């Protein structure tokens, strides 16, 4: 809940308390004025309590004839009778009134203390406000019966509208609806606080809406406006309002007619303002009716066709400091009404501006000043009036206007030295001064000039014509007979067109140079081979340092007017004759026909130096081809073909370094030429691509040396276990070994020596690998195992021994024992003795030869904890 206090009455309470303090400071027991007394009035509104006799409050026996006093001018106290109108004390609280008796009484003042209880008044209790009222006094909703509510209470915003300030409600902020507010007057003495509540309903104000002014020009086509619905022009309006023809144009027929014929209005009444109002009424009389007005403005146009503008006046740049400027607009064939006009004009040129101004039209003419600040420098300024209207008009007519005039501020005719170029000349030539990109305008100029320095001339008149910003001044060679620097000075310039003139400080130097001396010129050229660089050596050049030589060729090769720029030192120089000019062998003559000193561009024609030289033909290009070598053969340049004393090999087509015969060959391109021993000329080079085959050393794959003999592995099998780029070849020894076929069976514990080889060239790797093979890498569970049940050792080469197939691979640690039926051990076998030939190894039988019969064996596998096997075999010779 928001509370709003009444602050000013509380200031009165504090003032009362202040006087209470004063009274207490000096007051003791009254003697002649009576005794101090106190009374409390809680029932403030009771009529019986309206008037209080203050003597009834005092104790003792107050002497008559005294005077009552109260520090506040409330008008509630009769100071003579002591009668107090309590209802005139508009604050609850404590009041003290002093009674003073004149005379020599020891204590002649007594104080009557009155405690006024709270009173909040009698509310309506319901009130109404309009939604457009921003200052609704809540006290206006009280009944108006006495006594009035006391003023030191506080209003509470029970509905939390946020629109309450003190006792004033801002209905525009509170919004529509019914809101509750409570007024509370605080307690005084033993009197409790008192509160009253009121309810305020905020009613919506009527909304007539709004519409912008409707503007037209009398030149508009009004045919589309014969049926304008005024209602369509409004926005935000309440319905069911009443329309009224404010201007009396006769367009509204009845309260609810909202259609007008603007074309008829214009045709009947012409240009002017025509208003139509729309009035809406409130739902509650607390609000007042509201009216919106739609204004139609038909503006008369002003025709500036044929009007002219003159800007005064053209001046020279030197007159700008004191110049003033004005422009005059004159009407055309159509009259312009007198009056004050607002207009906009633009200035374009060296500076630009858009200016709004006002001026009076009188008698068809309007003159207005133009501030000089808009013309800060020389140049042509175009002043254009782009918009104009009667100052009092709304501006609905465009009043098209586009009149302009050019104000020229002519620059002083000055020549910028940067725009003038005078190339250096050679002795005997005219000097030409070229003026281009000048700030001078095209036209004719009167000038005066002088020459000083190596050549002199007193002040002389000349006339110069500029066209397209350019002009040419020729100083005849007769005025420049001496080499060296001559200063050209222009002292005066006047524009014939503008008559603007000025003195000039323009100067420019004319340099007159000497020409080369060719009396001692000589040229030397040596004979050369076809395609060689041909260099011409020059001498007798004197002090020249940079020059252009013009020469011609005749004979086997011809060329005219060839030029080359060369540097000279000590009178000597050289240049190369381009090979494109020397395409034919034989004798050719070079003649110097001109020299130019590039330092001063002076040249001279000459025919005093020439030289004949011979170009020898080149031998035929040698024949060669691409060549392939094995890296293990350590090939060198000596192995390339062709070979011989007249042949030279190079690493590329441009190097002059001949490769020595022992240069190792690498992959790449080599070039060979042949030299004619008679002329010393060398042929063009032939190209040969050299490939040196290098085979990488093979690598044995992990586990690649382990096999199972049961699989009958060969060298081809071993090759499959080697990482190689080509084909593997195997030898039985590391040095001078025998090449073994791929079909060679592998043998247990044998070392083989392998090399990788290129299958095309047969080149092998420089290093090999040594592989010692094991054939016992077998898993017995993967192979069938069988022990023979007999043999026939009769020497016929068939089954002459008892041998267990593949046992040396599957069980390499086996042990075999053979017994006769008497239990005599006849044979003990192992991997190094796997076969029994039918003879006893001990003296169990005569001659060691056992007879035909059945024998018994015990086979110890000695692998994977496999149990021994026992069996029998039959021997039949």
PDB file of C-alpha atoms in Angstrom, residues 15 27 47 111 163 430 491 519 574 612 741 784 804:
ATOM      1  CA  UNK A  15       5.622  25.121  15.320  1.00  0.00           C
ATOM      2  CA  UNK A  27       6.358  29.169  33.000  1.00  0.00           C
ATOM      3  CA  UNK A  47     -20.962  19.783  17.517  1.00  0.00           C
ATOM      4  CA  UNK A 111      -1.103  27.671  29.761  1.00  0.00           C
ATOM      5  CA  UNK A 163      -0.830   7.383  -9.794  1.00  0.00           C
ATOM      6  CA  UNK A 430      64.529  27.091 -81.023  1.00  0.00           C
ATOM      7  CA  UNK A 491      56.936  40.204 -65.775  1.00  0.00           C
ATOM      8  CA  UNK A 519      86.289  13.370 -85.168  1.00  0.00           C
ATOM      9  CA  UNK A 574      80.954  -1.230 -76.112  1.00  0.00           C
ATOM     10  CA  UNK A 612      83.841  -5.575 -91.302  1.00  0.00           C
ATOM     11  CA  UNK A 741      67.655 -71.420 -59.424  1.00  0.00           C
ATOM     12  CA  UNK A 784      49.464 -86.017 -41.211  1.00  0.00           C
ATOM     13  CA  UNK A 804      59.762 -92.085 -40.501  1.00  0.00           C
TER      14      UNK A 804
END
